[in-house]
């Protein structure tokens, strides 16, 4: 029988929300597969855009789990790295003629340059698990929003299990990559993708710092 009072539930929920952080350094130890399944189950419980995907015969959400050192991950890494090179080149070209993009895109351009220089995609092969979540494209096209809900549920569950979690947002760019989609066993162009890395954190981060909520609220009459 569940004896949790509302206060207790909120205490735990608030604690998990505050402790959720982006972990980017992991120990080599593999978390148990049962913990990964529990995280993916939390992802399944996330909301989805029923009107957009409700009619698809096949279930509209899929999880692809790749372990560090596996054949699949070894094959995926160069595909993602090649995509990063293409993205960097495209952004570089577009920034030449677009002043606004030059200002806005500089941080991302530097990030891509750093990844190219190091030859490592953060979160892909740097953690025990790299997990790709796929959401079938529908209309209206809200699959990325749906994936964000799924990711947040997974992130909170990983936090509650004492695991580190890192979003790997470059995964989204792989949804149009034929070789990558073939590796997953899905047709290219029909699914939107998002990814994350999961493992035991190398060191614990302190809870998030955010502005006091009063500073960012405007109550409208
Ligand atoms: C849409 C989105 C994309 C993100 N992409 C990445 C990513 O590719 N790699 C990464 O390490 N963190 C990524 N993050 C994590 C943010 O950088 C992080 O949430 C933010 O810096 C706040 O830190 P915290 O998560 O520890 O509270 C992403 C977050 C969001 C919401």
PDB file of C-alpha atoms and ligand atoms in Angstrom:
ATOM      1  CA  UNK A   1       0.000   0.000   0.000  1.00  0.00           C
ATOM      2  CA  UNK A   2       1.307   3.451  -0.867  1.00  0.00           C
ATOM      3  CA  UNK A   3       1.555   5.578   2.270  1.00  0.00           C
ATOM      4  CA  UNK A   4       3.211   8.599   0.625  1.00  0.00           C
ATOM      5  CA  UNK A   5       1.533  11.805   1.595  1.00  0.00           C
ATOM      6  CA  UNK A   6       1.394  14.669  -0.851  1.00  0.00           C
ATOM      7  CA  UNK A   7       4.159  16.418   1.139  1.00  0.00           C
ATOM      8  CA  UNK A   8       6.443  13.409   0.856  1.00  0.00           C
ATOM      9  CA  UNK A   9       5.807  13.071  -2.888  1.00  0.00           C
ATOM     10  CA  UNK A  10       6.605  16.734  -3.400  1.00  0.00           C
ATOM     11  CA  UNK A  11       9.709  16.532  -1.265  1.00  0.00           C
ATOM     12  CA  UNK A  12      11.108  13.723  -3.438  1.00  0.00           C
ATOM     13  CA  UNK A  13       9.981  15.310  -6.689  1.00  0.00           C
ATOM     14  CA  UNK A  14      11.517  18.684  -5.778  1.00  0.00           C
ATOM     15  CA  UNK A  15      14.735  16.929  -4.798  1.00  0.00           C
ATOM     16  CA  UNK A  16      14.952  15.074  -8.122  1.00  0.00           C
ATOM     17  CA  UNK A  17      14.147  18.250 -10.100  1.00  0.00           C
ATOM     18  CA  UNK A  18      16.902  20.146  -8.280  1.00  0.00           C
ATOM     19  CA  UNK A  19      19.449  17.331  -8.574  1.00  0.00           C
ATOM     20  CA  UNK A  20      18.925  16.809 -12.327  1.00  0.00           C
ATOM     21  CA  UNK A  21      22.116  18.007 -13.973  1.00  0.00           C
ATOM     22  CA  UNK A  22      23.978  17.539 -17.250  1.00  0.00           C
ATOM     23  CA  UNK A  23      26.742  15.034 -16.612  1.00  0.00           C
ATOM     24  CA  UNK A  24      29.489  14.886 -19.211  1.00  0.00           C
ATOM     25  CA  UNK A  25      32.103  12.677 -17.521  1.00  0.00           C
ATOM     26  CA  UNK A  26      31.348   9.040 -16.770  1.00  0.00           C
ATOM     27  CA  UNK A  27      33.095   6.087 -15.152  1.00  0.00           C
ATOM     28  CA  UNK A  28      33.645   3.047 -17.442  1.00  0.00           C
ATOM     29  CA  UNK A  29      31.322   0.844 -15.359  1.00  0.00           C
ATOM     30  CA  UNK A  30      28.109  -0.223 -17.122  1.00  0.00           C
ATOM     31  CA  UNK A  31      24.888   0.489 -15.196  1.00  0.00           C
ATOM     32  CA  UNK A  32      22.656  -2.614 -15.033  1.00  0.00           C
ATOM     33  CA  UNK A  33      20.365  -3.192 -18.019  1.00  0.00           C
ATOM     34  CA  UNK A  34      17.397  -3.147 -15.645  1.00  0.00           C
ATOM     35  CA  UNK A  35      18.196   0.487 -14.751  1.00  0.00           C
ATOM     36  CA  UNK A  36      18.317   1.358 -18.460  1.00  0.00           C
ATOM     37  CA  UNK A  37      14.951  -0.362 -18.995  1.00  0.00           C
ATOM     38  CA  UNK A  38      13.441   1.638 -16.128  1.00  0.00           C
ATOM     39  CA  UNK A  39      14.733   4.858 -17.694  1.00  0.00           C
ATOM     40  CA  UNK A  40      13.258   3.919 -21.085  1.00  0.00           C
ATOM     41  CA  UNK A  41       9.961   3.020 -19.423  1.00  0.00           C
ATOM     42  CA  UNK A  42       9.910   6.531 -17.923  1.00  0.00           C
ATOM     43  CA  UNK A  43      10.412   7.826 -21.476  1.00  0.00           C
ATOM     44  CA  UNK A  44       7.428   5.784 -22.670  1.00  0.00           C
ATOM     45  CA  UNK A  45       5.276   7.402 -19.977  1.00  0.00           C
ATOM     46  CA  UNK A  46       6.003  10.873 -21.374  1.00  0.00           C
ATOM     47  CA  UNK A  47       3.259  12.677 -23.274  1.00  0.00           C
ATOM     48  CA  UNK A  48       3.045  12.414 -27.056  1.00  0.00           C
ATOM     49  CA  UNK A  49       1.230  14.373 -29.741  1.00  0.00           C
ATOM     50  CA  UNK A  50      -1.753  12.050 -30.133  1.00  0.00           C
ATOM     51  CA  UNK A  51      -3.336  13.954 -33.029  1.00  0.00           C
ATOM     52  CA  UNK A  52      -0.067  14.060 -34.964  1.00  0.00           C
ATOM     53  CA  UNK A  53       0.880  10.377 -34.683  1.00  0.00           C
ATOM     54  CA  UNK A  54      -2.296   8.724 -33.441  1.00  0.00           C
ATOM     55  CA  UNK A  55      -3.079   7.007 -36.743  1.00  0.00           C
ATOM     56  CA  UNK A  56       0.266   5.297 -37.314  1.00  0.00           C
ATOM     57  CA  UNK A  57      -0.044   1.489 -37.212  1.00  0.00           C
ATOM     58  CA  UNK A  58       3.445   0.985 -35.816  1.00  0.00           C
ATOM     59  CA  UNK A  59       4.112   2.363 -32.336  1.00  0.00           C
ATOM     60  CA  UNK A  60       5.477   5.885 -32.775  1.00  0.00           C
ATOM     61  CA  UNK A  61       8.303   5.842 -30.231  1.00  0.00           C
ATOM     62  CA  UNK A  62      11.403   3.632 -30.341  1.00  0.00           C
ATOM     63  CA  UNK A  63      14.593   3.310 -28.289  1.00  0.00           C
ATOM     64  CA  UNK A  64      17.952   2.158 -29.661  1.00  0.00           C
ATOM     65  CA  UNK A  65      20.518   1.257 -27.019  1.00  0.00           C
ATOM     66  CA  UNK A  66      24.200   1.201 -27.988  1.00  0.00           C
ATOM     67  CA  UNK A  67      26.892   0.087 -25.568  1.00  0.00           C
ATOM     68  CA  UNK A  68      30.381   1.519 -25.467  1.00  0.00           C
ATOM     69  CA  UNK A  69      32.677  -0.704 -27.551  1.00  0.00           C
ATOM     70  CA  UNK A  70      29.796  -2.343 -29.452  1.00  0.00           C
ATOM     71  CA  UNK A  71      29.800  -2.849 -33.231  1.00  0.00           C
ATOM     72  CA  UNK A  72      26.868  -0.491 -33.648  1.00  0.00           C
ATOM     73  CA  UNK A  73      28.463   2.345 -31.696  1.00  0.00           C
ATOM     74  CA  UNK A  74      31.793   1.865 -33.436  1.00  0.00           C
ATOM     75  CA  UNK A  75      29.948   2.210 -36.762  1.00  0.00           C
ATOM     76  CA  UNK A  76      27.890   5.204 -35.584  1.00  0.00           C
ATOM     77  CA  UNK A  77      30.784   7.381 -34.393  1.00  0.00           C
ATOM     78  CA  UNK A  78      32.344   8.147 -37.825  1.00  0.00           C
ATOM     79  CA  UNK A  79      28.879   8.772 -39.310  1.00  0.00           C
ATOM     80  CA  UNK A  80      28.148  11.403 -36.656  1.00  0.00           C
ATOM     81  CA  UNK A  81      31.615  12.917 -37.013  1.00  0.00           C
ATOM     82  CA  UNK A  82      31.127  13.231 -40.801  1.00  0.00           C
ATOM     83  CA  UNK A  83      27.773  14.932 -40.166  1.00  0.00           C
ATOM     84  CA  UNK A  84      29.474  17.384 -37.804  1.00  0.00           C
ATOM     85  CA  UNK A  85      32.008  18.246 -40.521  1.00  0.00           C
ATOM     86  CA  UNK A  86      29.134  18.887 -42.964  1.00  0.00           C
ATOM     87  CA  UNK A  87      27.236  21.017 -40.407  1.00  0.00           C
ATOM     88  CA  UNK A  88      30.361  23.080 -39.653  1.00  0.00           C
ATOM     89  CA  UNK A  89      31.023  23.666 -43.361  1.00  0.00           C
ATOM     90  CA  UNK A  90      27.385  24.665 -44.024  1.00  0.00           C
ATOM     91  CA  UNK A  91      27.296  27.026 -41.045  1.00  0.00           C
ATOM     92  CA  UNK A  92      30.613  28.580 -42.079  1.00  0.00           C
ATOM     93  CA  UNK A  93      29.247  29.270 -45.582  1.00  0.00           C
ATOM     94  CA  UNK A  94      25.931  30.656 -44.303  1.00  0.00           C
ATOM     95  CA  UNK A  95      27.647  32.915 -41.744  1.00  0.00           C
ATOM     96  CA  UNK A  96      29.644  34.609 -44.506  1.00  0.00           C
ATOM     97  CA  UNK A  97      26.549  36.364 -45.874  1.00  0.00           C
ATOM     98  CA  UNK A  98      24.403  36.616 -42.770  1.00  0.00           C
ATOM     99  CA  UNK A  99      25.436  39.112 -40.071  1.00  0.00           C
ATOM    100  CA  UNK A 100      22.741  37.998 -37.631  1.00  0.00           C
ATOM    101  CA  UNK A 101      23.784  34.368 -37.990  1.00  0.00           C
ATOM    102  CA  UNK A 102      27.432  35.399 -37.495  1.00  0.00           C
ATOM    103  CA  UNK A 103      26.461  36.842 -34.081  1.00  0.00           C
ATOM    104  CA  UNK A 104      24.062  34.074 -33.063  1.00  0.00           C
ATOM    105  CA  UNK A 105      25.931  31.105 -34.476  1.00  0.00           C
ATOM    106  CA  UNK A 106      29.427  31.867 -33.230  1.00  0.00           C
ATOM    107  CA  UNK A 107      29.058  29.768 -30.048  1.00  0.00           C
ATOM    108  CA  UNK A 108      27.793  26.761 -32.004  1.00  0.00           C
ATOM    109  CA  UNK A 109      30.465  27.202 -34.696  1.00  0.00           C
ATOM    110  CA  UNK A 110      33.152  27.175 -31.986  1.00  0.00           C
ATOM    111  CA  UNK A 111      31.618  24.070 -30.437  1.00  0.00           C
ATOM    112  CA  UNK A 112      31.661  22.251 -33.791  1.00  0.00           C
ATOM    113  CA  UNK A 113      35.269  23.345 -34.352  1.00  0.00           C
ATOM    114  CA  UNK A 114      36.245  21.982 -30.915  1.00  0.00           C
ATOM    115  CA  UNK A 115      34.570  18.621 -31.635  1.00  0.00           C
ATOM    116  CA  UNK A 116      36.365  18.413 -35.010  1.00  0.00           C
ATOM    117  CA  UNK A 117      39.711  19.248 -33.409  1.00  0.00           C
ATOM    118  CA  UNK A 118      39.342  16.682 -30.609  1.00  0.00           C
ATOM    119  CA  UNK A 119      37.867  14.046 -32.927  1.00  0.00           C
ATOM    120  CA  UNK A 120      35.419  13.057 -30.185  1.00  0.00           C
ATOM    121  CA  UNK A 121      31.666  13.616 -30.175  1.00  0.00           C
ATOM    122  CA  UNK A 122      30.721  14.307 -26.541  1.00  0.00           C
ATOM    123  CA  UNK A 123      28.289  11.645 -25.359  1.00  0.00           C
ATOM    124  CA  UNK A 124      28.895   9.209 -28.248  1.00  0.00           C
ATOM    125  CA  UNK A 125      31.434   6.658 -27.126  1.00  0.00           C
ATOM    126  CA  UNK A 126      32.337   8.718 -24.037  1.00  0.00           C
ATOM    127  CA  UNK A 127      29.754   7.031 -21.788  1.00  0.00           C
ATOM    128  CA  UNK A 128      28.781   3.384 -21.245  1.00  0.00           C
ATOM    129  CA  UNK A 129      25.488   3.891 -23.077  1.00  0.00           C
ATOM    130  CA  UNK A 130      24.492   6.031 -26.040  1.00  0.00           C
ATOM    131  CA  UNK A 131      20.740   5.841 -26.530  1.00  0.00           C
ATOM    132  CA  UNK A 132      18.845   7.132 -29.547  1.00  0.00           C
ATOM    133  CA  UNK A 133      15.142   7.838 -29.190  1.00  0.00           C
ATOM    134  CA  UNK A 134      13.054   7.973 -32.356  1.00  0.00           C
ATOM    135  CA  UNK A 135       9.624   9.564 -32.725  1.00  0.00           C
ATOM    136  CA  UNK A 136       7.635   8.993 -35.907  1.00  0.00           C
ATOM    137  CA  UNK A 137       7.076  12.179 -37.886  1.00  0.00           C
ATOM    138  CA  UNK A 138       3.481  13.321 -38.074  1.00  0.00           C
ATOM    139  CA  UNK A 139       1.348  16.347 -38.744  1.00  0.00           C
ATOM    140  CA  UNK A 140       1.648  18.960 -37.365  1.00  0.00           C
ATOM    141  CA  UNK A 141       5.399  18.315 -37.142  1.00  0.00           C
ATOM    142  CA  UNK A 142       5.854  18.344 -33.359  1.00  0.00           C
ATOM    143  CA  UNK A 143       8.048  15.260 -32.976  1.00  0.00           C
ATOM    144  CA  UNK A 144      11.017  17.203 -31.564  1.00  0.00           C
ATOM    145  CA  UNK A 145       8.819  18.658 -28.819  1.00  0.00           C
ATOM    146  CA  UNK A 146       7.517  15.167 -28.095  1.00  0.00           C
ATOM    147  CA  UNK A 147      11.072  13.846 -27.895  1.00  0.00           C
ATOM    148  CA  UNK A 148      11.972  16.628 -25.450  1.00  0.00           C
ATOM    149  CA  UNK A 149       9.233  15.436 -23.088  1.00  0.00           C
ATOM    150  CA  UNK A 150      10.473  11.883 -23.428  1.00  0.00           C
ATOM    151  CA  UNK A 151      14.072  12.966 -22.730  1.00  0.00           C
ATOM    152  CA  UNK A 152      13.066  14.932 -19.637  1.00  0.00           C
ATOM    153  CA  UNK A 153      11.232  11.931 -18.174  1.00  0.00           C
ATOM    154  CA  UNK A 154      14.276   9.744 -18.859  1.00  0.00           C
ATOM    155  CA  UNK A 155      16.586  12.378 -17.381  1.00  0.00           C
ATOM    156  CA  UNK A 156      14.575  12.631 -14.160  1.00  0.00           C
ATOM    157  CA  UNK A 157      14.407   8.839 -13.829  1.00  0.00           C
ATOM    158  CA  UNK A 158      18.168   8.545 -14.389  1.00  0.00           C
ATOM    159  CA  UNK A 159      18.645  11.183 -11.668  1.00  0.00           C
ATOM    160  CA  UNK A 160      16.422   9.245  -9.264  1.00  0.00           C
ATOM    161  CA  UNK A 161      18.498   6.117  -9.996  1.00  0.00           C
ATOM    162  CA  UNK A 162      21.746   7.976  -9.232  1.00  0.00           C
ATOM    163  CA  UNK A 163      22.902   7.879 -12.878  1.00  0.00           C
ATOM    164  CA  UNK A 164      24.456  10.646 -14.946  1.00  0.00           C
ATOM    165  CA  UNK A 165      22.633  11.784 -18.097  1.00  0.00           C
ATOM    166  CA  UNK A 166      23.776  13.957 -20.994  1.00  0.00           C
ATOM    167  CA  UNK A 167      21.639  15.097 -23.909  1.00  0.00           C
ATOM    168  CA  UNK A 168      23.378  14.488 -27.230  1.00  0.00           C
ATOM    169  CA  UNK A 169      21.465  16.883 -29.441  1.00  0.00           C
ATOM    170  CA  UNK A 170      23.597  16.360 -32.559  1.00  0.00           C
ATOM    171  CA  UNK A 171      21.664  13.080 -32.839  1.00  0.00           C
ATOM    172  CA  UNK A 172      18.789  15.075 -34.312  1.00  0.00           C
ATOM    173  CA  UNK A 173      20.927  15.897 -37.368  1.00  0.00           C
ATOM    174  CA  UNK A 174      21.275  12.139 -38.015  1.00  0.00           C
ATOM    175  CA  UNK A 175      17.560  11.722 -38.780  1.00  0.00           C
ATOM    176  CA  UNK A 176      18.294  12.569 -42.436  1.00  0.00           C
ATOM    177  CA  UNK A 177      21.392  10.353 -42.616  1.00  0.00           C
ATOM    178  CA  UNK A 178      20.686   7.172 -44.588  1.00  0.00           C
ATOM    179  CA  UNK A 179      23.599   5.152 -43.178  1.00  0.00           C
ATOM    180  CA  UNK A 180      22.759   6.094 -39.597  1.00  0.00           C
ATOM    181  CA  UNK A 181      19.066   5.249 -40.033  1.00  0.00           C
ATOM    182  CA  UNK A 182      20.008   1.960 -41.721  1.00  0.00           C
ATOM    183  CA  UNK A 183      22.182   1.168 -38.696  1.00  0.00           C
ATOM    184  CA  UNK A 184      19.123   1.682 -36.490  1.00  0.00           C
ATOM    185  CA  UNK A 185      16.914  -0.291 -38.888  1.00  0.00           C
ATOM    186  CA  UNK A 186      14.486   2.529 -39.656  1.00  0.00           C
ATOM    187  CA  UNK A 187      13.674   4.202 -42.988  1.00  0.00           C
ATOM    188  CA  UNK A 188      15.391   7.531 -43.443  1.00  0.00           C
ATOM    189  CA  UNK A 189      13.180  10.622 -43.250  1.00  0.00           C
ATOM    190  CA  UNK A 190      10.245   9.044 -41.398  1.00  0.00           C
ATOM    191  CA  UNK A 191      11.508   9.436 -37.828  1.00  0.00           C
ATOM    192  CA  UNK A 192      12.901  12.356 -35.840  1.00  0.00           C
ATOM    193  CA  UNK A 193      15.762  11.488 -33.515  1.00  0.00           C
ATOM    194  CA  UNK A 194      17.249  12.642 -30.230  1.00  0.00           C
ATOM    195  CA  UNK A 195      19.987  11.059 -28.168  1.00  0.00           C
ATOM    196  CA  UNK A 196      21.503  10.849 -24.730  1.00  0.00           C
ATOM    197  CA  UNK A 197      24.448   9.345 -22.909  1.00  0.00           C
ATOM    198  CA  UNK A 198      24.007   7.481 -19.641  1.00  0.00           C
ATOM    199  CA  UNK A 199      26.445   6.113 -17.085  1.00  0.00           C
ATOM    200  CA  UNK A 200      27.712   6.567 -13.563  1.00  0.00           C
ATOM    201  CA  UNK A 201      28.934  10.144 -13.119  1.00  0.00           C
ATOM    202  CA  UNK A 202      32.636  10.598 -12.457  1.00  0.00           C
ATOM    203  CA  UNK A 203      31.803  13.168  -9.804  1.00  0.00           C
ATOM    204  CA  UNK A 204      28.582  14.544  -8.414  1.00  0.00           C
ATOM    205  CA  UNK A 205      27.517  18.055  -9.390  1.00  0.00           C
ATOM    206  CA  UNK A 206      25.743  20.311  -6.941  1.00  0.00           C
ATOM    207  CA  UNK A 207      22.086  21.154  -7.597  1.00  0.00           C
ATOM    208  CA  UNK A 208      21.261  23.611 -10.383  1.00  0.00           C
ATOM    209  CA  UNK A 209      21.428  27.340  -9.737  1.00  0.00           C
ATOM    210  CA  UNK A 210      18.553  29.309 -11.204  1.00  0.00           C
ATOM    211  CA  UNK A 211      17.249  32.845 -10.547  1.00  0.00           C
ATOM    212  CA  UNK A 212      14.648  33.214  -7.784  1.00  0.00           C
ATOM    213  CA  UNK A 213      11.299  32.405  -9.356  1.00  0.00           C
ATOM    214  CA  UNK A 214       9.859  35.798  -8.299  1.00  0.00           C
ATOM    215  CA  UNK A 215      12.435  37.490 -10.568  1.00  0.00           C
ATOM    216  CA  UNK A 216      11.093  35.860 -13.700  1.00  0.00           C
ATOM    217  CA  UNK A 217       7.342  35.865 -13.097  1.00  0.00           C
ATOM    218  CA  UNK A 218       4.937  38.469 -14.363  1.00  0.00           C
ATOM    219  CA  UNK A 219       1.383  37.990 -13.129  1.00  0.00           C
ATOM    220  CA  UNK A 220      -0.906  39.471 -15.757  1.00  0.00           C
ATOM    221  CA  UNK A 221      -4.271  41.090 -14.933  1.00  0.00           C
TER     222      UNK A 221
HETATM  223  C1  LIG B   1      17.531  21.366 -26.352  1.00  0.00           C
HETATM  224  C2  LIG B   1      18.762  21.069 -25.543  1.00  0.00           C
HETATM  225  C3  LIG B   1      19.883  20.588 -26.187  1.00  0.00           C
HETATM  226  C4  LIG B   1      21.029  20.295 -25.440  1.00  0.00           C
HETATM  227  N1  LIG B   1      22.106  19.729 -26.065  1.00  0.00           N
HETATM  228  C5  LIG B   1      23.161  19.341 -25.335  1.00  0.00           C
HETATM  229  C6  LIG B   1      24.235  18.616 -25.947  1.00  0.00           C
HETATM  230  O1  LIG B   1      24.221  18.311 -27.138  1.00  0.00           O
HETATM  231  N2  LIG B   1      25.286  18.265 -25.183  1.00  0.00           N
HETATM  232  C7  LIG B   1      25.327  18.548 -23.831  1.00  0.00           C
HETATM  233  O2  LIG B   1      26.305  18.193 -23.176  1.00  0.00           O
HETATM  234  N3  LIG B   1      24.323  19.211 -23.212  1.00  0.00           N
HETATM  235  C8  LIG B   1      23.232  19.601 -23.935  1.00  0.00           C
HETATM  236  N4  LIG B   1      22.186  20.226 -23.310  1.00  0.00           N
HETATM  237  C9  LIG B   1      22.237  20.455 -21.855  1.00  0.00           C
HETATM  238  C10 LIG B   1      22.351  21.941 -21.481  1.00  0.00           C
HETATM  239  O3  LIG B   1      23.589  22.460 -21.881  1.00  0.00           O
HETATM  240  C11 LIG B   1      22.125  22.040 -19.965  1.00  0.00           C
HETATM  241  O4  LIG B   1      20.846  21.554 -19.665  1.00  0.00           O
HETATM  242  C12 LIG B   1      22.268  23.462 -19.436  1.00  0.00           C
HETATM  243  O5  LIG B   1      23.589  23.906 -19.603  1.00  0.00           O
HETATM  244  C13 LIG B   1      21.892  23.558 -17.943  1.00  0.00           C
HETATM  245  O6  LIG B   1      22.678  22.689 -17.155  1.00  0.00           O
HETATM  246  P1  LIG B   1      22.023  21.536 -16.273  1.00  0.00           P
HETATM  247  O7  LIG B   1      21.363  20.553 -17.219  1.00  0.00           O
HETATM  248  O8  LIG B   1      23.161  20.891 -15.535  1.00  0.00           O
HETATM  249  O9  LIG B   1      21.014  22.149 -15.337  1.00  0.00           O
HETATM  250  C14 LIG B   1      21.034  20.526 -24.029  1.00  0.00           C
HETATM  251  C15 LIG B   1      19.886  20.999 -23.405  1.00  0.00           C
HETATM  252  C16 LIG B   1      18.761  21.257 -24.144  1.00  0.00           C
HETATM  253  C17 LIG B   1      17.509  21.736 -23.437  1.00  0.00           C
END
